[in-house]
mmCIF file with all atom_site columns, C-alpha atoms and ligand atoms in Angstrom:
data_model
loop_
_atom_site.group_PDB
_atom_site.id
_atom_site.type_symbol
_atom_site.label_atom_id
_atom_site.label_alt_id
_atom_site.label_comp_id
_atom_site.label_asym_id
_atom_site.label_entity_id
_atom_site.label_seq_id
_atom_site.pdbx_PDB_ins_code
_atom_site.Cartn_x
_atom_site.Cartn_y
_atom_site.Cartn_z
_atom_site.occupancy
_atom_site.B_iso_or_equiv
_atom_site.pdbx_formal_charge
_atom_site.auth_seq_id
_atom_site.auth_comp_id
_atom_site.auth_asym_id
_atom_site.auth_atom_id
_atom_site.pdbx_PDB_model_num
ATOM   1   C  CA  . MET A 1 1   ? 0.101   0.243  -0.149  1.00 78.00 ? 1   MET A CA  1
ATOM   2   C  CA  . ALA A 1 2   ? 1.232   3.338  -0.469  1.00 93.00 ? 2   ALA A CA  1
ATOM   3   C  CA  . VAL A 1 3   ? -0.195  7.345  0.379   1.00 97.00 ? 3   VAL A CA  1
ATOM   4   C  CA  . ARG A 1 4   ? -0.887  8.710  -3.176  1.00 98.00 ? 4   ARG A CA  1
ATOM   5   C  CA  . ASN A 1 5   ? -0.933  12.750 -3.660  1.00 97.00 ? 5   ASN A CA  1
ATOM   6   C  CA  . ILE A 1 6   ? -4.117  14.173 -3.560  1.00 98.00 ? 6   ILE A CA  1
ATOM   7   C  CA  . ARG A 1 7   ? -5.007  16.855 -6.129  1.00 98.00 ? 7   ARG A CA  1
ATOM   8   C  CA  . GLU A 1 8   ? -6.349  20.063 -5.148  1.00 98.00 ? 8   GLU A CA  1
ATOM   9   C  CA  . ILE A 1 9   ? -8.939  22.177 -6.806  1.00 97.00 ? 9   ILE A CA  1
ATOM   10  C  CA  . GLY A 1 10  ? -7.694  24.116 -9.766  1.00 97.00 ? 10  GLY A CA  1
ATOM   11  C  CA  . ASP A 1 11  ? -6.545  20.525 -11.532 1.00 98.00 ? 11  ASP A CA  1
ATOM   12  C  CA  . GLU A 1 12  ? -9.319  19.710 -13.819 1.00 98.00 ? 12  GLU A CA  1
ATOM   13  C  CA  . ILE A 1 13  ? -9.368  15.986 -13.255 1.00 98.00 ? 13  ILE A CA  1
ATOM   14  C  CA  . LEU A 1 14  ? -11.822 16.869 -10.512 1.00 98.00 ? 14  LEU A CA  1
ATOM   15  C  CA  . ASN A 1 15  ? -14.273 18.143 -12.659 1.00 98.00 ? 15  ASN A CA  1
ATOM   16  C  CA  . LYS A 1 16  ? -14.330 15.290 -15.074 1.00 98.00 ? 16  LYS A CA  1
ATOM   17  C  CA  . ARG A 1 17  ? -17.102 12.692 -14.638 1.00 98.00 ? 17  ARG A CA  1
ATOM   18  C  CA  . SER A 1 18  ? -15.509 9.085  -13.675 1.00 98.00 ? 18  SER A CA  1
ATOM   19  C  CA  . LYS A 1 19  ? -16.244 5.971  -15.512 1.00 98.00 ? 19  LYS A CA  1
ATOM   20  C  CA  . GLU A 1 20  ? -17.905 3.125  -14.203 1.00 98.00 ? 20  GLU A CA  1
ATOM   21  C  CA  . VAL A 1 21  ? -16.102 -0.164 -12.775 1.00 98.00 ? 21  VAL A CA  1
ATOM   22  C  CA  . THR A 1 22  ? -16.545 -3.265 -14.572 1.00 97.00 ? 22  THR A CA  1
ATOM   23  C  CA  . LYS A 1 23  ? -13.988 -5.379 -13.274 1.00 95.00 ? 23  LYS A CA  1
ATOM   24  C  CA  . ILE A 1 24  ? -11.427 -5.436 -10.343 1.00 96.00 ? 24  ILE A CA  1
ATOM   25  C  CA  . ASN A 1 25  ? -8.082  -6.555 -11.107 1.00 96.00 ? 25  ASN A CA  1
ATOM   26  C  CA  . ASP A 1 26  ? -5.059  -6.091 -9.277  1.00 97.00 ? 26  ASP A CA  1
ATOM   27  C  CA  . ARG A 1 27  ? -4.676  -2.723 -10.249 1.00 96.00 ? 27  ARG A CA  1
ATOM   28  C  CA  . THR A 1 28  ? -7.921  -2.039 -9.117  1.00 97.00 ? 28  THR A CA  1
ATOM   29  C  CA  . ASN A 1 29  ? -7.673  -3.542 -5.519  1.00 97.00 ? 29  ASN A CA  1
ATOM   30  C  CA  . GLU A 1 30  ? -4.451  -1.946 -5.379  1.00 98.00 ? 30  GLU A CA  1
ATOM   31  C  CA  . LEU A 1 31  ? -5.960  1.696  -5.732  1.00 98.00 ? 31  LEU A CA  1
ATOM   32  C  CA  . ILE A 1 32  ? -8.831  0.962  -3.200  1.00 98.00 ? 32  ILE A CA  1
ATOM   33  C  CA  . ASP A 1 33  ? -5.661  0.039  -0.456  1.00 98.00 ? 33  ASP A CA  1
ATOM   34  C  CA  . ASP A 1 34  ? -4.086  3.284  -1.789  1.00 98.00 ? 34  ASP A CA  1
ATOM   35  C  CA  . MET A 1 35  ? -7.236  5.483  -1.227  1.00 98.00 ? 35  MET A CA  1
ATOM   36  C  CA  . ILE A 1 36  ? -7.676  3.917  2.287   1.00 97.00 ? 36  ILE A CA  1
ATOM   37  C  CA  . GLU A 1 37  ? -4.240  4.589  3.111   1.00 97.00 ? 37  GLU A CA  1
ATOM   38  C  CA  . THR A 1 38  ? -4.392  8.125  1.835   1.00 97.00 ? 38  THR A CA  1
ATOM   39  C  CA  . MET A 1 39  ? -7.406  8.718  3.493   1.00 96.00 ? 39  MET A CA  1
ATOM   40  C  CA  . TYR A 1 40  ? -6.253  7.740  6.853   1.00 94.00 ? 40  TYR A CA  1
ATOM   41  C  CA  . GLU A 1 41  ? -3.091  9.580  6.445   1.00 95.00 ? 41  GLU A CA  1
ATOM   42  C  CA  . ALA A 1 42  ? -4.696  13.068 5.916   1.00 95.00 ? 42  ALA A CA  1
ATOM   43  C  CA  . ASN A 1 43  ? -7.563  12.391 8.882   1.00 92.00 ? 43  ASN A CA  1
ATOM   44  C  CA  . GLY A 1 44  ? -10.137 12.597 6.006   1.00 94.00 ? 44  GLY A CA  1
ATOM   45  C  CA  . VAL A 1 45  ? -13.284 10.493 6.366   1.00 95.00 ? 45  VAL A CA  1
ATOM   46  C  CA  . GLY A 1 46  ? -13.797 10.422 2.651   1.00 97.00 ? 46  GLY A CA  1
ATOM   47  C  CA  . LEU A 1 47  ? -11.953 10.111 -0.574  1.00 98.00 ? 47  LEU A CA  1
ATOM   48  C  CA  . ALA A 1 48  ? -13.191 9.196  -4.086  1.00 98.00 ? 48  ALA A CA  1
ATOM   49  C  CA  . ALA A 1 49  ? -10.637 7.837  -6.696  1.00 98.00 ? 49  ALA A CA  1
ATOM   50  C  CA  . PRO A 1 50  ? -10.389 11.567 -9.104  1.00 98.00 ? 50  PRO A CA  1
ATOM   51  C  CA  . GLN A 1 51  ? -8.705  12.827 -5.647  1.00 98.00 ? 51  GLN A CA  1
ATOM   52  C  CA  . VAL A 1 52  ? -5.884  10.638 -6.253  1.00 98.00 ? 52  VAL A CA  1
ATOM   53  C  CA  . GLY A 1 53  ? -6.034  11.052 -9.627  1.00 98.00 ? 53  GLY A CA  1
ATOM   54  C  CA  . VAL A 1 54  ? -8.201  8.192  -11.390 1.00 98.00 ? 54  VAL A CA  1
ATOM   55  C  CA  . LEU A 1 55  ? -11.383 8.528  -12.888 1.00 98.00 ? 55  LEU A CA  1
ATOM   56  C  CA  . LYS A 1 56  ? -13.026 5.134  -11.610 1.00 98.00 ? 56  LYS A CA  1
ATOM   57  C  CA  . ARG A 1 57  ? -16.240 5.382  -9.509  1.00 98.00 ? 57  ARG A CA  1
ATOM   58  C  CA  . ILE A 1 58  ? -14.796 4.443  -6.557  1.00 98.00 ? 58  ILE A CA  1
ATOM   59  C  CA  . VAL A 1 59  ? -15.052 5.815  -2.792  1.00 98.00 ? 59  VAL A CA  1
ATOM   60  C  CA  . VAL A 1 60  ? -13.904 4.854  0.487   1.00 98.00 ? 60  VAL A CA  1
ATOM   61  C  CA  . ILE A 1 61  ? -15.645 6.709  3.838   1.00 97.00 ? 61  ILE A CA  1
ATOM   62  C  CA  . ASP A 1 62  ? -15.335 6.029  7.607   1.00 96.00 ? 62  ASP A CA  1
ATOM   63  C  CA  . THR A 1 63  ? -17.011 8.287  9.735   1.00 94.00 ? 63  THR A CA  1
ATOM   64  C  CA  . SER A 1 64  ? -16.278 6.218  12.561  1.00 92.00 ? 64  SER A CA  1
ATOM   65  C  CA  . THR A 1 65  ? -14.741 8.245  15.520  1.00 82.00 ? 65  THR A CA  1
ATOM   66  C  CA  . ASP A 1 66  ? -13.898 5.313  17.858  1.00 72.00 ? 66  ASP A CA  1
ATOM   67  C  CA  . GLU A 1 67  ? -10.611 4.037  16.886  1.00 69.00 ? 67  GLU A CA  1
ATOM   68  C  CA  . GLU A 1 68  ? -11.832 0.216  17.847  1.00 66.00 ? 68  GLU A CA  1
ATOM   69  C  CA  . GLU A 1 69  ? -14.913 0.402  15.745  1.00 75.00 ? 69  GLU A CA  1
ATOM   70  C  CA  . ASP A 1 70  ? -14.206 -0.610 12.002  1.00 84.00 ? 70  ASP A CA  1
ATOM   71  C  CA  . GLY A 1 71  ? -16.075 1.781  9.915   1.00 92.00 ? 71  GLY A CA  1
ATOM   72  C  CA  . LEU A 1 72  ? -14.486 1.447  6.763   1.00 96.00 ? 72  LEU A CA  1
ATOM   73  C  CA  . ILE A 1 73  ? -16.804 1.153  3.762   1.00 97.00 ? 73  ILE A CA  1
ATOM   74  C  CA  . VAL A 1 74  ? -15.507 0.694  0.283   1.00 98.00 ? 74  VAL A CA  1
ATOM   75  C  CA  . LEU A 1 75  ? -18.486 2.029  -2.612  1.00 98.00 ? 75  LEU A CA  1
ATOM   76  C  CA  . ILE A 1 76  ? -18.011 0.983  -6.146  1.00 98.00 ? 76  ILE A CA  1
ATOM   77  C  CA  . ASN A 1 77  ? -20.311 2.516  -8.875  1.00 98.00 ? 77  ASN A CA  1
ATOM   78  C  CA  . PRO A 1 78  ? -22.578 4.148  -5.666  1.00 98.00 ? 78  PRO A CA  1
ATOM   79  C  CA  . GLN A 1 79  ? -25.771 5.241  -6.723  1.00 98.00 ? 79  GLN A CA  1
ATOM   80  C  CA  . ILE A 1 80  ? -28.203 7.206  -4.191  1.00 98.00 ? 80  ILE A CA  1
ATOM   81  C  CA  . THR A 1 81  ? -31.572 5.767  -4.925  1.00 98.00 ? 81  THR A CA  1
ATOM   82  C  CA  . GLU A 1 82  ? -33.836 7.893  -2.033  1.00 98.00 ? 82  GLU A CA  1
ATOM   83  C  CA  . THR A 1 83  ? -33.060 10.461 0.293   1.00 98.00 ? 83  THR A CA  1
ATOM   84  C  CA  . GLU A 1 84  ? -35.169 12.180 3.060   1.00 98.00 ? 84  GLU A CA  1
ATOM   85  C  CA  . GLY A 1 85  ? -35.021 15.122 5.023   1.00 98.00 ? 85  GLY A CA  1
ATOM   86  C  CA  . GLU A 1 86  ? -32.455 17.951 5.152   1.00 98.00 ? 86  GLU A CA  1
ATOM   87  C  CA  . GLN A 1 87  ? -29.372 18.899 6.856   1.00 98.00 ? 87  GLN A CA  1
ATOM   88  C  CA  . THR A 1 88  ? -27.049 22.193 6.978   1.00 97.00 ? 88  THR A CA  1
ATOM   89  C  CA  . GLY A 1 89  ? -23.552 21.817 8.239   1.00 95.00 ? 89  GLY A CA  1
ATOM   90  C  CA  . SER A 1 90  ? -20.140 22.817 7.875   1.00 94.00 ? 90  SER A CA  1
ATOM   91  C  CA  . GLU A 1 91  ? -18.513 20.678 5.329   1.00 96.00 ? 91  GLU A CA  1
ATOM   92  C  CA  . GLY A 1 92  ? -14.771 20.247 4.076   1.00 96.00 ? 92  GLY A CA  1
ATOM   93  C  CA  . CYS A 1 93  ? -12.880 18.441 1.328   1.00 97.00 ? 93  CYS A CA  1
ATOM   94  C  CA  . LEU A 1 94  ? -9.369  16.891 1.657   1.00 97.00 ? 94  LEU A CA  1
ATOM   95  C  CA  . SER A 1 95  ? -9.235  18.690 -2.234  1.00 98.00 ? 95  SER A CA  1
ATOM   96  C  CA  . VAL A 1 96  ? -9.686  22.051 -0.705  1.00 97.00 ? 96  VAL A CA  1
ATOM   97  C  CA  . PRO A 1 97  ? -7.333  22.307 2.126   1.00 95.00 ? 97  PRO A CA  1
ATOM   98  C  CA  . GLY A 1 98  ? -8.079  24.653 4.597   1.00 94.00 ? 98  GLY A CA  1
ATOM   99  C  CA  . LYS A 1 99  ? -11.642 25.981 3.837   1.00 95.00 ? 99  LYS A CA  1
ATOM   100 C  CA  . THR A 1 100 ? -14.778 24.915 5.024   1.00 96.00 ? 100 THR A CA  1
ATOM   101 C  CA  . GLY A 1 101 ? -18.202 26.119 4.586   1.00 96.00 ? 101 GLY A CA  1
ATOM   102 C  CA  . MET A 1 102 ? -22.054 25.308 4.868   1.00 96.00 ? 102 MET A CA  1
ATOM   103 C  CA  . VAL A 1 103 ? -23.697 22.775 2.891   1.00 97.00 ? 103 VAL A CA  1
ATOM   104 C  CA  . THR A 1 104 ? -27.243 21.499 3.083   1.00 98.00 ? 104 THR A CA  1
ATOM   105 C  CA  . ARG A 1 105 ? -27.600 17.690 2.247   1.00 98.00 ? 105 ARG A CA  1
ATOM   106 C  CA  . PRO A 1 106 ? -30.354 15.026 2.548   1.00 98.00 ? 106 PRO A CA  1
ATOM   107 C  CA  . GLU A 1 107 ? -30.474 13.659 6.449   1.00 98.00 ? 107 GLU A CA  1
ATOM   108 C  CA  . LYS A 1 108 ? -30.829 10.263 5.336   1.00 98.00 ? 108 LYS A CA  1
ATOM   109 C  CA  . VAL A 1 109 ? -30.047 8.756  1.705   1.00 98.00 ? 109 VAL A CA  1
ATOM   110 C  CA  . ARG A 1 110 ? -29.956 5.028  0.681   1.00 98.00 ? 110 ARG A CA  1
ATOM   111 C  CA  . ALA A 1 111 ? -27.234 4.084  -1.831  1.00 98.00 ? 111 ALA A CA  1
ATOM   112 C  CA  . THR A 1 112 ? -26.715 0.919  -3.632  1.00 98.00 ? 112 THR A CA  1
ATOM   113 C  CA  . TYR A 1 113 ? -23.114 0.096  -4.487  1.00 98.00 ? 113 TYR A CA  1
ATOM   114 C  CA  . LEU A 1 114 ? -21.178 -2.827 -5.453  1.00 98.00 ? 114 LEU A CA  1
ATOM   115 C  CA  . ASP A 1 115 ? -18.427 -4.216 -2.806  1.00 97.00 ? 115 ASP A CA  1
ATOM   116 C  CA  . ARG A 1 116 ? -15.137 -5.662 -3.539  1.00 96.00 ? 116 ARG A CA  1
ATOM   117 C  CA  . ASP A 1 117 ? -16.270 -8.550 -4.831  1.00 96.00 ? 117 ASP A CA  1
ATOM   118 C  CA  . MET A 1 118 ? -18.537 -6.749 -7.434  1.00 96.00 ? 118 MET A CA  1
ATOM   119 C  CA  . LYS A 1 119 ? -21.621 -7.836 -5.346  1.00 98.00 ? 119 LYS A CA  1
ATOM   120 C  CA  . GLU A 1 120 ? -24.662 -5.807 -5.114  1.00 98.00 ? 120 GLU A CA  1
ATOM   121 C  CA  . GLN A 1 121 ? -25.199 -3.882 -1.474  1.00 98.00 ? 121 GLN A CA  1
ATOM   122 C  CA  . THR A 1 122 ? -27.388 -1.128 -0.357  1.00 98.00 ? 122 THR A CA  1
ATOM   123 C  CA  . LEU A 1 123 ? -26.051 1.153  2.249   1.00 98.00 ? 123 LEU A CA  1
ATOM   124 C  CA  . GLU A 1 124 ? -28.793 3.158  4.697   1.00 97.00 ? 124 GLU A CA  1
ATOM   125 C  CA  . ALA A 1 125 ? -26.973 6.177  5.791   1.00 97.00 ? 125 ALA A CA  1
ATOM   126 C  CA  . GLU A 1 126 ? -27.753 9.288  7.994   1.00 97.00 ? 126 GLU A CA  1
ATOM   127 C  CA  . GLY A 1 127 ? -26.131 12.298 9.698   1.00 96.00 ? 127 GLY A CA  1
ATOM   128 C  CA  . LEU A 1 128 ? -22.455 12.695 8.766   1.00 96.00 ? 128 LEU A CA  1
ATOM   129 C  CA  . LEU A 1 129 ? -22.153 9.247  6.766   1.00 96.00 ? 129 LEU A CA  1
ATOM   130 C  CA  . ALA A 1 130 ? -25.130 10.435 4.799   1.00 98.00 ? 130 ALA A CA  1
ATOM   131 C  CA  . ARG A 1 131 ? -23.261 13.964 4.315   1.00 97.00 ? 131 ARG A CA  1
ATOM   132 C  CA  . ALA A 1 132 ? -20.433 11.594 3.430   1.00 97.00 ? 132 ALA A CA  1
ATOM   133 C  CA  . VAL A 1 133 ? -21.998 9.716  0.329   1.00 98.00 ? 133 VAL A CA  1
ATOM   134 C  CA  . CYS A 1 134 ? -23.411 12.695 -1.228  1.00 98.00 ? 134 CYS A CA  1
ATOM   135 C  CA  . HIS A 1 135 ? -19.940 14.257 -0.841  1.00 98.00 ? 135 HIS A CA  1
ATOM   136 C  CA  . GLU A 1 136 ? -18.102 11.560 -2.382  1.00 98.00 ? 136 GLU A CA  1
ATOM   137 C  CA  . CYS A 1 137 ? -20.910 10.986 -5.444  1.00 98.00 ? 137 CYS A CA  1
ATOM   138 C  CA  . ASP A 1 138 ? -20.200 14.449 -6.127  1.00 98.00 ? 138 ASP A CA  1
ATOM   139 C  CA  . HIS A 1 139 ? -16.893 13.766 -6.726  1.00 98.00 ? 139 HIS A CA  1
ATOM   140 C  CA  . LEU A 1 140 ? -17.727 11.153 -9.113  1.00 98.00 ? 140 LEU A CA  1
ATOM   141 C  CA  . GLU A 1 141 ? -19.906 13.709 -11.155 1.00 98.00 ? 141 GLU A CA  1
ATOM   142 C  CA  . GLY A 1 142 ? -16.809 15.999 -11.423 1.00 98.00 ? 142 GLY A CA  1
ATOM   143 C  CA  . LYS A 1 143 ? -18.283 18.471 -8.989  1.00 98.00 ? 143 LYS A CA  1
ATOM   144 C  CA  . LEU A 1 144 ? -16.756 19.838 -5.585  1.00 98.00 ? 144 LEU A CA  1
ATOM   145 C  CA  . TYR A 1 145 ? -18.784 20.897 -2.588  1.00 97.00 ? 145 TYR A CA  1
ATOM   146 C  CA  . VAL A 1 146 ? -17.308 24.733 -3.107  1.00 96.00 ? 146 VAL A CA  1
ATOM   147 C  CA  . ASP A 1 147 ? -20.208 25.025 -5.413  1.00 95.00 ? 147 ASP A CA  1
ATOM   148 C  CA  . LEU A 1 148 ? -22.991 24.105 -3.075  1.00 96.00 ? 148 LEU A CA  1
ATOM   149 C  CA  . VAL A 1 149 ? -21.508 26.487 -0.258  1.00 96.00 ? 149 VAL A CA  1
ATOM   150 C  CA  . GLU A 1 150 ? -23.980 28.698 1.317   1.00 96.00 ? 150 GLU A CA  1
ATOM   151 C  CA  . GLY A 1 151 ? -22.507 32.045 2.083   1.00 93.00 ? 151 GLY A CA  1
ATOM   152 C  CA  . GLU A 1 152 ? -18.689 32.394 2.273   1.00 93.00 ? 152 GLU A CA  1
ATOM   153 C  CA  . LEU A 1 153 ? -16.181 29.707 1.755   1.00 94.00 ? 153 LEU A CA  1
ATOM   154 C  CA  . MET A 1 154 ? -14.318 30.086 4.902   1.00 94.00 ? 154 MET A CA  1
ATOM   155 C  CA  . ASP A 1 155 ? -10.619 29.532 6.076   1.00 93.00 ? 155 ASP A CA  1
ATOM   156 C  CA  . VAL A 1 156 ? -10.149 27.269 8.633   1.00 88.00 ? 156 VAL A CA  1
ATOM   157 C  CA  . PRO A 1 157 ? -9.050  29.290 11.581  1.00 75.00 ? 157 PRO A CA  1
ATOM   158 C  CA  . ASN A 1 158 ? -6.816  26.799 13.057  1.00 67.00 ? 158 ASN A CA  1
ATOM   159 C  CA  . PRO A 1 159 ? -5.742  23.507 11.573  1.00 57.00 ? 159 PRO A CA  1
ATOM   160 C  CA  . HIS A 1 160 ? -5.987  21.825 15.035  1.00 57.00 ? 160 HIS A CA  1
ATOM   161 C  CA  . GLN A 1 161 ? -9.483  22.699 15.409  1.00 53.00 ? 161 GLN A CA  1
ATOM   162 C  CA  . GLU A 1 162 ? -10.480 20.775 12.284  1.00 50.00 ? 162 GLU A CA  1
ATOM   163 C  CA  . GLU A 1 163 ? -13.204 18.505 14.132  1.00 52.00 ? 163 GLU A CA  1
ATOM   164 C  CA  . GLU A 1 164 ? -14.741 21.450 15.159  1.00 50.00 ? 164 GLU A CA  1
ATOM   165 C  CA  . THR A 1 165 ? -15.365 23.315 11.532  1.00 52.00 ? 165 THR A CA  1
ATOM   166 C  CA  . GLY A 1 166 ? -15.866 20.163 9.499   1.00 61.00 ? 166 GLY A CA  1
ATOM   167 C  CA  . ASP A 1 167 ? -15.002 17.026 8.311   1.00 73.00 ? 167 ASP A CA  1
ATOM   168 C  CA  . GLU A 1 168 ? -13.085 16.715 5.076   1.00 77.00 ? 168 GLU A CA  1
ATOM   169 C  CA  . ILE A 1 169 ? -14.791 14.231 2.818   1.00 76.00 ? 169 ILE A CA  1
HETATM 170 NI NI1 . NI  B 2 .   ? -14.039 15.933 -0.921  1.00 76.94 ? 1   NI  B NI1 1
#
């Protein structure tokens, strides 16, 4: 496994649509393992493949706060099929370092996806996990949260207080 370079806003790959995954081979598995390592290294709660420069519909998310808890989810070709309610809160992105902004997302989402064995799965998510699923699915469409921000995109005042100002996803 290796930590990959995270692409930042201004890099045009972040504005491109990612392609469906049709099979998992060694390279795909290596990509997924690297994405997981890169997300944890950067203290992010989610990462999409285009953020490491690969236009494939793959997302990794871990919104768990307890280190004992395994909250890692790998979503291949995710599709949000249902949404419910609304939540407005601060959001950040590893591709937009040092920034945060208020974004309204659904409170609950249901998504279908393929797991690493290419088996169809369904995820029911709410709260931060629902927000992360929406944010990462947007990445696969070439969209960044900065276009959804209500009001100003703000500087994170102190990098050591990031947890209070929004998770980077
Ligand atoms: Ni992001």
